[in-house]
Short mmCIF file of C-alpha atoms and ligand atoms in Angstrom, two decimals:
data_model
loop_
_atom_site.label_atom_id
_atom_site.label_comp_id
_atom_site.label_asym_id
_atom_site.label_seq_id
_atom_site.Cartn_x
_atom_site.Cartn_y
_atom_site.Cartn_z
CA MET Y 286 3.57 -17.80 13.02
CA SER Y 287 -0.05 -16.94 12.58
CA ALA Y 288 -2.48 -18.81 10.36
CA ALA Y 289 -3.17 -16.48 7.09
CA PRO Y 290 -6.86 -15.22 7.35
CA ALA Y 291 -9.17 -15.86 10.42
CA ASP Y 292 -11.58 -18.07 8.27
CA PRO Y 293 -9.58 -21.24 7.57
CA HIS Y 294 -11.26 -21.92 4.36
CA PRO Y 295 -10.38 -20.80 0.88
CA ARG Y 296 -13.19 -18.48 -0.68
CA PRO Y 297 -12.97 -18.90 -4.54
CA LEU Y 298 -14.90 -16.33 -6.50
CA VAL Y 299 -16.00 -15.99 -10.33
CA ALA Y 300 -16.27 -12.74 -12.33
CA SER Y 301 -18.12 -12.90 -15.35
CA ARG Y 302 -18.87 -10.52 -18.23
CA GLY Y 303 -22.02 -8.79 -17.79
CA GLY Y 304 -23.50 -5.28 -18.47
CA ALA Y 305 -22.15 -1.90 -18.16
CA LEU Y 306 -20.91 -0.74 -14.86
CA HIS Y 307 -22.53 2.43 -13.66
CA GLY Y 308 -22.84 4.39 -10.10
CA ASN Y 309 -21.57 6.81 -7.47
CA VAL Y 310 -19.30 5.09 -5.01
CA ALA Y 311 -16.56 5.82 -2.48
CA VAL Y 312 -13.85 3.55 -1.47
CA PRO Y 313 -12.23 3.06 1.95
CA GLY Y 314 -9.77 5.20 3.47
CA ASP Y 315 -5.96 5.37 2.58
CA LYS Y 316 -4.17 2.36 3.86
CA SER Y 317 -0.72 4.14 4.02
CA ILE Y 318 -2.13 7.20 5.86
CA SER Y 319 -4.33 4.86 8.30
CA HIS Y 320 -1.29 3.11 9.42
CA ARG Y 321 0.61 6.47 9.91
CA ALA Y 322 -2.04 8.20 11.67
CA LEU Y 323 -2.52 5.44 14.33
CA ILE Y 324 1.08 5.21 14.93
CA PHE Y 325 1.37 9.14 15.19
CA GLY Y 326 -1.32 9.23 17.55
CA ALA Y 327 0.52 6.56 19.66
CA LEU Y 328 3.59 8.79 19.79
CA ALA Y 329 1.62 12.22 20.23
CA VAL Y 330 0.82 13.62 23.60
CA GLY Y 331 -3.11 14.01 24.00
CA GLU Y 332 -5.91 12.65 21.75
CA THR Y 333 -5.82 12.25 18.32
CA THR Y 334 -9.28 11.74 16.47
CA ILE Y 335 -9.40 9.91 12.87
CA THR Y 336 -12.10 10.18 10.64
CA GLY Y 337 -12.26 7.74 7.54
CA LEU Y 338 -9.69 5.29 8.94
CA LEU Y 339 -9.45 2.20 6.77
CA GLU Y 340 -10.89 -0.84 8.84
CA GLY Y 341 -9.05 -3.42 6.78
CA GLN Y 342 -7.14 -6.18 8.62
CA ASP Y 343 -3.82 -4.62 7.81
CA VAL Y 344 -4.53 -1.59 9.61
CA LEU Y 345 -6.49 -3.17 12.56
CA ASP Y 346 -3.45 -5.46 13.21
CA THR Y 347 -1.52 -2.15 13.32
CA ALA Y 348 -4.08 -0.73 15.94
CA ARG Y 349 -3.65 -4.08 17.64
CA ALA Y 350 -0.09 -3.96 18.08
CA LEU Y 351 -0.07 -0.21 19.13
CA ALA Y 352 -2.40 -1.10 21.92
CA ALA Y 353 -0.44 -3.80 23.12
CA LEU Y 354 2.50 -1.33 22.95
CA GLY Y 355 0.54 0.83 25.65
CA ALA Y 356 -1.38 3.31 23.40
CA HIS Y 357 -5.17 3.67 24.21
CA ILE Y 358 -7.07 2.92 20.72
CA GLU Y 359 -10.92 2.87 20.75
CA ARG Y 360 -13.41 3.38 17.80
CA GLY Y 361 -16.45 5.08 18.43
CA ALA Y 362 -19.80 4.29 17.56
CA ASP Y 363 -19.55 7.23 15.05
CA ALA Y 364 -16.64 5.19 13.30
CA VAL Y 365 -14.28 8.06 14.51
CA TRP Y 366 -11.28 6.21 16.13
CA ARG Y 367 -9.48 8.11 19.09
CA VAL Y 368 -6.22 7.49 19.98
CA VAL Y 369 -4.63 8.58 23.29
CA GLY Y 370 -0.68 8.34 22.90
CA ARG Y 371 2.13 7.91 25.11
CA GLY Y 372 4.59 10.52 23.68
CA VAL Y 373 7.69 9.84 21.92
CA GLY Y 374 9.76 7.31 23.54
CA GLY Y 375 6.72 6.46 25.84
CA LEU Y 376 5.47 3.23 24.73
CA SER Y 377 5.87 -0.03 27.00
CA GLU Y 378 7.22 -3.60 26.60
CA PRO Y 379 4.46 -5.78 24.92
CA ALA Y 380 3.52 -8.77 26.95
CA GLY Y 381 3.05 -10.87 23.71
CA ILE Y 382 4.15 -11.19 20.06
CA LEU Y 383 3.29 -8.45 17.67
CA ASP Y 384 1.45 -10.25 14.77
CA LEU Y 385 1.39 -7.75 11.84
CA GLY Y 386 -0.35 -10.59 9.71
CA ASN Y 387 -0.18 -9.56 5.94
CA SER Y 388 1.25 -6.02 6.46
CA GLY Y 389 4.50 -5.15 5.24
CA THR Y 390 3.81 -1.43 6.41
CA GLY Y 391 2.71 -2.10 9.83
CA ALA Y 392 5.68 -4.40 10.32
CA ARG Y 393 8.51 -2.27 8.75
CA LEU Y 394 7.00 0.89 10.34
CA LEU Y 395 6.62 -0.74 13.58
CA LEU Y 396 10.02 -1.86 13.73
CA GLY Y 397 11.28 1.51 13.60
CA VAL Y 398 9.01 2.45 16.47
CA ALA Y 399 10.23 -0.42 18.58
CA ALA Y 400 13.72 0.13 17.60
CA ALA Y 401 13.57 3.48 19.62
CA HIS Y 402 12.18 1.95 22.82
CA PRO Y 403 14.48 0.43 25.42
CA PHE Y 404 12.66 -2.89 25.53
CA VAL Y 405 12.35 -6.31 23.50
CA SER Y 406 9.69 -7.00 21.30
CA LEU Y 407 8.79 -9.79 18.94
CA PHE Y 408 7.41 -9.49 15.54
CA THR Y 409 5.75 -12.06 13.36
CA GLY Y 410 3.23 -12.18 10.44
CA ASP Y 411 1.54 -14.61 8.06
CA ALA Y 412 3.18 -16.95 5.59
CA SER Y 413 3.52 -14.02 2.92
CA LEU Y 414 4.93 -11.46 5.48
CA CYS Y 415 7.46 -13.92 6.54
CA ARG Y 416 8.90 -14.34 3.23
CA ARG Y 417 9.56 -10.63 2.76
CA PRO Y 418 12.92 -9.04 3.54
CA MET Y 419 13.23 -6.98 6.68
CA GLY Y 420 16.96 -6.44 6.20
CA ARG Y 421 16.04 -3.23 4.31
CA VAL Y 422 14.74 -1.66 7.83
CA ILE Y 423 17.08 -3.51 10.16
CA GLU Y 424 20.37 -2.33 8.58
CA PRO Y 425 19.90 1.43 9.12
CA LEU Y 426 18.14 0.68 12.60
CA GLN Y 427 21.10 -1.52 13.90
CA ARG Y 428 23.34 1.75 12.46
CA MET Y 429 21.21 3.80 14.81
CA GLY Y 430 21.80 1.32 17.81
CA ALA Y 431 18.93 -1.29 18.06
CA GLU Y 432 19.63 -4.86 18.13
CA PHE Y 433 18.23 -7.76 16.02
CA THR Y 434 17.94 -11.49 16.27
CA GLY Y 435 16.05 -13.51 13.66
CA ARG Y 436 16.23 -16.00 11.13
CA THR Y 437 18.81 -16.13 8.44
CA GLY Y 438 18.01 -13.66 5.76
CA GLY Y 439 16.65 -10.94 8.12
CA ARG Y 440 13.05 -11.94 7.99
CA LEU Y 441 10.23 -12.26 10.65
CA PRO Y 442 9.68 -13.80 13.22
CA LEU Y 443 12.37 -11.14 14.48
CA ALA Y 444 13.07 -9.99 18.04
CA VAL Y 445 14.13 -6.23 18.62
CA ALA Y 446 16.03 -5.04 21.54
CA GLY Y 447 15.29 -1.13 21.27
CA ALA Y 448 17.38 1.68 22.79
CA GLY Y 449 16.23 4.42 24.83
CA ARG Y 450 17.82 6.92 22.74
CA LEU Y 451 19.25 6.34 19.21
CA LEU Y 452 21.91 7.69 17.23
CA PRO Y 453 20.71 9.86 14.35
CA ILE Y 454 22.08 8.98 11.05
CA GLU Y 455 22.56 10.14 7.79
CA TYR Y 456 21.03 7.35 5.40
CA ARG Y 457 20.94 6.98 1.45
CA LEU Y 458 18.16 4.88 0.71
CA PRO Y 459 19.31 1.61 -1.48
CA VAL Y 460 15.77 0.90 -2.77
CA ALA Y 461 12.93 3.41 -3.53
CA SER Y 462 10.88 2.44 -0.48
CA ALA Y 463 8.68 4.78 1.56
CA GLN Y 464 8.59 2.04 4.25
CA VAL Y 465 12.12 2.04 4.76
CA LYS Y 466 12.22 5.95 4.72
CA SER Y 467 9.31 6.13 7.24
CA ALA Y 468 10.86 3.46 9.64
CA ILE Y 469 14.16 5.26 9.70
CA LEU Y 470 12.08 8.83 10.36
CA LEU Y 471 9.81 7.39 12.96
CA ALA Y 472 13.15 5.84 14.82
CA GLY Y 473 14.80 9.18 14.37
CA LEU Y 474 11.95 10.76 16.49
CA ASN Y 475 13.70 9.42 19.64
CA ALA Y 476 17.29 10.38 18.42
CA PRO Y 477 18.96 13.71 19.49
CA GLY Y 478 19.82 16.04 16.42
CA ARG Y 479 18.86 15.43 12.98
CA THR Y 480 18.18 12.25 11.24
CA ILE Y 481 18.53 12.76 7.48
CA VAL Y 482 17.30 10.36 4.77
CA LEU Y 483 18.47 10.75 1.17
CA GLU Y 484 15.96 9.67 -1.50
CA THR Y 485 16.88 9.70 -5.05
CA GLU Y 486 13.38 8.44 -6.29
CA PRO Y 487 10.56 10.36 -4.46
CA THR Y 488 8.28 7.81 -2.82
CA ARG Y 489 5.14 8.57 -1.00
CA ASP Y 490 5.56 11.55 1.36
CA HIS Y 491 2.53 10.54 3.80
CA THR Y 492 5.07 10.37 6.86
CA GLU Y 493 6.67 13.82 6.01
CA ASN Y 494 3.27 15.17 5.85
CA LEU Y 495 2.01 13.74 9.09
CA LEU Y 496 5.37 14.21 11.07
CA ARG Y 497 4.60 18.15 10.18
CA HIS Y 498 1.01 17.89 11.05
CA PHE Y 499 1.76 16.43 14.58
CA GLY Y 500 4.37 19.34 15.19
CA ALA Y 501 7.75 17.65 14.31
CA LYS Y 502 10.37 19.80 12.38
CA VAL Y 503 10.89 18.23 8.88
CA SER Y 504 13.03 19.98 6.07
CA ILE Y 505 13.28 18.81 2.80
CA GLU Y 506 15.90 20.18 0.32
CA PRO Y 507 16.57 19.11 -3.34
CA LEU Y 508 19.61 17.02 -3.93
CA PRO Y 509 22.11 18.20 -6.64
CA GLN Y 510 22.24 14.59 -8.15
CA GLY Y 511 18.19 14.44 -8.07
CA GLY Y 512 15.79 13.51 -5.51
CA HIS Y 513 16.05 15.39 -2.13
CA ALA Y 514 17.15 15.01 1.68
CA ILE Y 515 14.72 14.88 4.34
CA ALA Y 516 15.80 16.26 7.67
CA LEU Y 517 13.94 15.30 10.81
CA THR Y 518 14.83 17.20 14.11
CA GLY Y 519 14.55 14.50 16.61
CA GLU Y 520 12.77 14.60 20.15
CA PRO Y 521 10.10 16.68 19.25
CA GLU Y 522 6.83 17.13 21.43
CA LEU Y 523 4.22 15.49 19.26
CA ALA Y 524 0.75 16.71 20.03
CA GLY Y 525 -2.35 14.68 19.20
CA ARG Y 526 -4.14 16.22 16.06
CA PRO Y 527 -7.31 15.49 14.11
CA VAL Y 528 -6.61 13.57 10.97
CA ALA Y 529 -9.21 13.08 7.81
CA VAL Y 530 -8.19 10.01 5.81
CA PRO Y 531 -8.98 10.43 1.99
CA GLY Y 532 -10.27 7.65 0.11
CA ASP Y 533 -7.47 5.26 -1.20
CA PRO Y 534 -6.12 5.67 -4.68
CA SER Y 535 -4.71 2.37 -4.90
CA SER Y 536 -8.28 0.98 -4.11
CA ALA Y 537 -10.22 3.35 -6.21
CA ALA Y 538 -7.77 1.88 -9.01
CA PHE Y 539 -9.78 -1.29 -9.39
CA ALA Y 540 -13.26 0.61 -9.97
CA VAL Y 541 -11.41 2.97 -12.48
CA VAL Y 542 -9.85 0.23 -14.36
CA ALA Y 543 -13.46 -1.67 -14.20
CA ALA Y 544 -15.05 1.47 -15.73
CA SER Y 545 -12.37 1.66 -18.37
CA ILE Y 546 -12.36 -1.72 -19.89
CA VAL Y 547 -16.25 -2.91 -19.62
CA PRO Y 548 -17.89 -1.08 -22.29
CA GLY Y 549 -20.44 1.28 -21.86
CA SER Y 550 -19.43 2.12 -18.32
CA ALA Y 551 -19.78 5.47 -16.52
CA VAL Y 552 -18.67 5.57 -12.79
CA ARG Y 553 -17.97 8.43 -10.04
CA ILE Y 554 -15.70 7.81 -7.05
CA GLY Y 555 -15.74 10.34 -4.56
CA ALA Y 556 -13.01 11.88 -2.49
CA VAL Y 557 -10.14 9.88 -3.52
CA GLY Y 558 -6.63 10.80 -2.53
CA ILE Y 559 -4.59 12.24 -5.67
CA ASN Y 560 -1.35 12.89 -4.12
CA PRO Y 561 1.09 13.22 -7.04
CA ARG Y 562 3.36 10.38 -5.04
CA ARG Y 563 0.60 8.04 -5.70
CA ALA Y 564 -1.10 9.21 -8.89
CA GLY Y 565 1.16 7.18 -11.43
CA LEU Y 566 -1.41 5.16 -12.45
CA PHE Y 567 -4.10 7.61 -13.43
CA GLU Y 568 -1.18 9.26 -15.50
CA THR Y 569 -0.59 6.16 -17.34
CA LEU Y 570 -4.18 5.15 -17.84
CA ARG Y 571 -4.67 8.49 -19.44
CA GLU Y 572 -1.64 7.69 -21.88
CA MET Y 573 -3.40 4.46 -22.67
CA GLY Y 574 -6.55 6.45 -23.82
CA ALA Y 575 -8.68 6.25 -20.66
CA ASP Y 576 -11.25 8.62 -19.89
CA ILE Y 577 -10.75 9.98 -16.36
CA THR Y 578 -11.55 13.36 -14.81
CA PHE Y 579 -10.68 14.80 -11.53
CA GLU Y 580 -13.50 16.75 -10.29
CA ASN Y 581 -13.85 19.19 -7.35
CA GLU Y 582 -10.17 19.21 -6.64
CA ARG Y 583 -9.63 20.28 -2.98
CA ARG Y 584 -7.50 19.46 0.05
CA SER Y 585 -8.72 17.33 3.01
CA GLY Y 586 -6.47 16.28 5.95
CA GLY Y 587 -3.57 17.87 4.22
CA GLU Y 588 -3.64 15.72 1.30
CA PRO Y 589 -5.11 16.64 -2.38
CA VAL Y 590 -8.32 14.85 -2.99
CA ALA Y 591 -10.84 14.81 -5.98
CA ASP Y 592 -13.81 12.99 -7.02
CA LEU Y 593 -13.05 10.82 -10.13
CA ARG Y 594 -15.22 10.47 -13.10
CA VAL Y 595 -14.19 7.31 -15.27
CA ARG Y 596 -16.27 6.52 -18.76
CA ALA Y 597 -15.32 3.24 -20.81
CA ALA Y 598 -12.56 3.89 -23.41
CA ALA Y 599 -10.67 2.00 -26.21
CA LEU Y 600 -7.20 1.42 -24.55
CA ARG Y 601 -3.91 1.16 -26.57
CA GLY Y 602 -0.61 -0.42 -24.91
CA VAL Y 603 2.20 2.04 -23.65
CA LYS Y 604 5.54 1.97 -22.36
CA VAL Y 605 5.67 2.67 -18.62
CA PRO Y 606 8.41 4.90 -17.63
CA PRO Y 607 10.50 3.00 -15.06
CA GLU Y 608 11.02 6.35 -13.13
CA ARG Y 609 7.08 6.53 -12.53
CA ALA Y 610 7.24 3.16 -10.68
CA PRO Y 611 7.26 4.50 -7.20
CA SER Y 612 4.16 6.57 -7.79
CA MET Y 613 2.38 3.52 -8.97
CA ILE Y 614 4.15 0.57 -7.13
CA ASP Y 615 1.02 -1.06 -5.78
CA GLU Y 616 -1.02 -0.58 -9.11
CA TYR Y 617 0.90 -2.60 -11.79
CA PRO Y 618 -1.51 -5.73 -11.08
CA ILE Y 619 -4.44 -3.70 -11.95
CA LEU Y 620 -2.69 -1.95 -14.88
CA ALA Y 621 -2.03 -5.65 -16.09
CA ALA Y 622 -5.84 -6.03 -16.28
CA ALA Y 623 -6.08 -2.76 -18.30
CA ALA Y 624 -3.13 -3.66 -20.68
CA ALA Y 625 -4.49 -7.11 -21.26
CA CYS Y 626 -7.82 -5.36 -22.66
CA ALA Y 627 -5.78 -2.63 -24.49
CA ASP Y 628 -4.23 -2.85 -28.37
CA GLY Y 629 -0.54 -3.53 -28.57
CA PRO Y 630 1.92 -4.19 -25.94
CA THR Y 631 2.28 -2.49 -22.57
CA ILE Y 632 5.82 -2.59 -21.25
CA MET Y 633 6.37 -2.14 -17.59
CA SER Y 634 10.26 -2.37 -16.81
CA GLY Y 635 12.03 -1.15 -13.67
CA ILE Y 636 9.70 -3.06 -11.40
CA GLY Y 637 11.97 -5.63 -9.68
CA GLU Y 638 10.67 -4.56 -6.47
CA LEU Y 639 7.23 -6.36 -7.29
CA ARG Y 640 8.88 -9.57 -6.67
CA LEU Y 641 8.96 -8.62 -3.02
CA LYS Y 642 5.40 -7.75 -2.35
CA GLU Y 643 2.78 -9.65 -0.73
CA SER Y 644 3.42 -12.12 -3.48
CA ASP Y 645 6.05 -12.18 -6.32
CA ARG Y 646 3.77 -10.04 -8.63
CA ILE Y 647 5.68 -10.30 -11.72
CA ARG Y 648 5.21 -14.22 -11.60
CA THR Y 649 1.64 -13.99 -10.14
CA MET Y 650 0.49 -11.56 -12.77
CA ALA Y 651 2.40 -13.66 -15.57
CA HIS Y 652 0.86 -16.51 -14.54
CA GLY Y 653 -2.42 -15.41 -14.00
CA LEU Y 654 -2.53 -13.70 -17.52
CA ALA Y 655 -1.21 -16.81 -19.18
CA HIS Y 656 -4.04 -18.70 -17.78
CA CYS Y 657 -6.48 -16.13 -19.35
CA GLY Y 658 -4.82 -16.65 -22.92
CA VAL Y 659 -2.90 -13.61 -22.72
CA ALA Y 660 0.42 -13.33 -24.07
CA VAL Y 661 3.14 -12.37 -21.65
CA GLU Y 662 6.79 -12.00 -21.46
CA GLU Y 663 8.62 -11.73 -18.07
CA THR Y 664 12.07 -10.94 -17.13
CA PRO Y 665 13.71 -10.24 -13.52
CA THR Y 666 12.59 -6.70 -13.63
CA SER Y 667 9.99 -6.46 -16.25
CA LEU Y 668 6.72 -7.53 -17.62
CA THR Y 669 5.46 -7.01 -21.15
CA ILE Y 670 1.59 -7.70 -21.81
CA HIS Y 671 0.42 -8.23 -25.37
CA GLY Y 672 -3.04 -6.97 -25.54
CA ARG Y 673 -5.18 -7.60 -28.56
CA GLY Y 674 -7.48 -4.70 -28.72
CA LYS Y 675 -10.60 -6.87 -27.68
CA SER Y 676 -11.84 -9.09 -24.96
CA PRO Y 677 -9.06 -11.56 -23.80
CA PRO Y 678 -10.26 -15.18 -23.88
CA GLY Y 679 -10.18 -15.64 -19.83
CA GLY Y 680 -11.39 -18.85 -18.50
CA GLY Y 681 -8.52 -19.31 -15.91
CA LEU Y 682 -8.35 -20.10 -12.55
CA ILE Y 683 -6.09 -17.72 -10.78
CA ALA Y 684 -3.48 -18.49 -7.99
CA THR Y 685 -3.72 -15.29 -5.71
CA ASP Y 686 -0.75 -16.57 -3.49
CA LEU Y 687 -2.06 -14.66 -0.49
CA ASP Y 688 -2.02 -11.27 -2.47
CA HIS Y 689 -5.04 -9.03 -1.95
CA ARG Y 690 -4.19 -7.08 -5.24
CA ILE Y 691 -3.73 -10.10 -7.33
CA ALA Y 692 -7.08 -11.09 -6.21
CA MET Y 693 -8.77 -7.82 -6.99
CA SER Y 694 -7.10 -7.33 -10.50
CA PHE Y 695 -8.20 -10.63 -11.82
CA LEU Y 696 -11.73 -10.32 -10.58
CA VAL Y 697 -11.78 -6.88 -12.48
CA LEU Y 698 -10.31 -8.72 -15.66
CA GLY Y 699 -13.05 -11.30 -15.59
CA LEU Y 700 -15.47 -8.61 -16.00
CA ALA Y 701 -14.27 -7.84 -19.41
CA THR Y 702 -12.89 -11.35 -20.58
CA GLU Y 703 -15.00 -13.99 -23.04
CA ARG Y 704 -15.11 -16.46 -20.37
CA PRO Y 705 -15.34 -15.97 -16.57
CA VAL Y 706 -12.19 -15.76 -14.57
CA THR Y 707 -12.08 -17.69 -11.14
CA ILE Y 708 -9.73 -16.79 -8.29
CA ASP Y 709 -8.54 -19.26 -5.68
CA ASP Y 710 -9.36 -17.30 -2.90
CA ALA Y 711 -10.77 -13.90 -1.85
CA ARG Y 712 -10.09 -13.88 1.89
CA MET Y 713 -7.16 -11.70 1.60
CA ILE Y 714 -9.10 -8.71 0.00
CA ASP Y 715 -10.08 -7.69 3.60
CA THR Y 716 -6.58 -7.02 4.50
CA SER Y 717 -6.90 -3.41 2.23
CA PHE Y 718 -10.45 -3.21 0.60
CA PRO Y 719 -13.22 -4.73 3.04
CA GLY Y 720 -16.63 -4.35 0.94
CA PHE Y 721 -14.62 -4.77 -2.57
CA VAL Y 722 -17.16 -7.30 -3.85
CA ALA Y 723 -20.09 -5.59 -2.75
CA LEU Y 724 -19.21 -2.25 -3.97
CA MET Y 725 -18.32 -3.92 -7.37
CA GLN Y 726 -21.66 -5.60 -7.57
CA GLY Y 727 -23.47 -2.53 -6.43
CA LEU Y 728 -21.63 -0.86 -9.94
CA GLY Y 729 -23.26 -4.19 -11.56
CA ALA Y 730 -20.46 -6.44 -11.74
CA ALA Y 731 -21.17 -9.97 -11.95
CA ILE Y 732 -18.80 -11.62 -9.16
CA ALA Y 733 -20.00 -14.45 -7.40
CA PRO Y 734 -18.84 -17.51 -5.19
CA ARG Y 735 -17.75 -20.50 -7.33
CA THR Y 736 -20.54 -22.95 -6.99
C1 S3P H 882 4.13 1.77 1.37
C2 S3P H 882 4.82 1.76 0.47
C3 S3P H 882 5.34 0.73 -0.54
C4 S3P H 882 3.65 0.06 -0.93
C5 S3P H 882 3.03 -0.39 0.33
C6 S3P H 882 2.65 0.81 1.31
C7 S3P H 882 3.91 2.63 2.55
O1 S3P H 882 6.12 -0.29 -0.09
O2 S3P H 882 4.22 -0.77 -1.57
O3 S3P H 882 1.90 -1.08 -0.29
O4 S3P H 882 2.74 2.66 3.12
O5 S3P H 882 4.90 3.10 2.84
P1 S3P H 882 7.75 -0.17 -0.19
O6 S3P H 882 8.15 0.86 0.85
O7 S3P H 882 8.13 -1.56 0.14
O8 S3P H 882 7.80 0.25 -1.80
#
């Protein structure tokens, strides 16, 4: 197993209340689209150029794994990434172990890719990733004909013996998961006939969008009982394409909430992806009374994009509809920071999946908020946060448990609390949002190393 971050020493940081936040910033590229752009580039024939790729550790780990599988990947001095692919089914057996670090997306999507190649590959990750369930992708990929050997409970480290040609399947997703959907569709690229995924709760659709962009045939039909069936015609010839990656709405979320809860703030965030399957947080914050405007709405790289303008506002607690969870699944930790500053309870239900993320996020949020003097109630699948309509006490030392979004969310909360908030370790932030601390400091945030 790999050690977690390259730097062996935890990096505690302190966030304190200061003046209003002001400025005009851009956040790094979308993590989900970045992983997929590299993967499709590696499975296409010819050259794919990627602009705006997220250069966070998660995506770099996927790039490294794809290079070990035989794709040619290089970053130009102009920050444009070039991938020369090997064609569907054309990757080669990696010499070493594929270490996906902290990244569930990298691991699960590449398990789908490896399943569709006639060789053995070995997957591992950091302590957080090795705790996360892989059975949800192993099960359908086994049905398609791949074999897996691993520890009890279907967790990394795992060995995959792929097949040169898989069986196409029809599969109903037992959990709302874009990673599972994507792993099956990626495997289905190397299966003759139609691979069909039935999805009752819509999850992010970047895989479907990019499959079409690279030349695969994908049809999406509504299901009578709700949701839809996604059908991919296997064995297409994918052609290398340019991909422009929009700013990550999940990263923009931190600046959006910070500007909302620090009085007097006014912040603009340029070119953020606003795909409706990702925009649930913005809807929820608006229901709470947040002042968020989408300006210059346009399309870029096949995705809807806008510049976000956010001004501080008094927030009130809301009930977040459980059916909205897939469109804001990564945003509950930062919503928790907003909820702690709002007036009245915010009820988040139907969020059991959060226990299976980089950390058990219901637990890490509940513990962290309690350490900051915020009243919370936790059940196996819900969290209720009792905001008091004024600054929470703060003062806590937060255990981030190798979770980048918990680290960033509590730093944002510390900008609005009466006393500073300290996080035990900021190293994992680089997995998704390199430059987060500098960007926030540029807006005027008081975030500094613990002395
Ligand atoms: C992702 C899907 C989500 C999300 C993750 C990225 C993706 O995971 O939490 O950060 O890129 O497909 P699940 O599929 O497990 O819900």
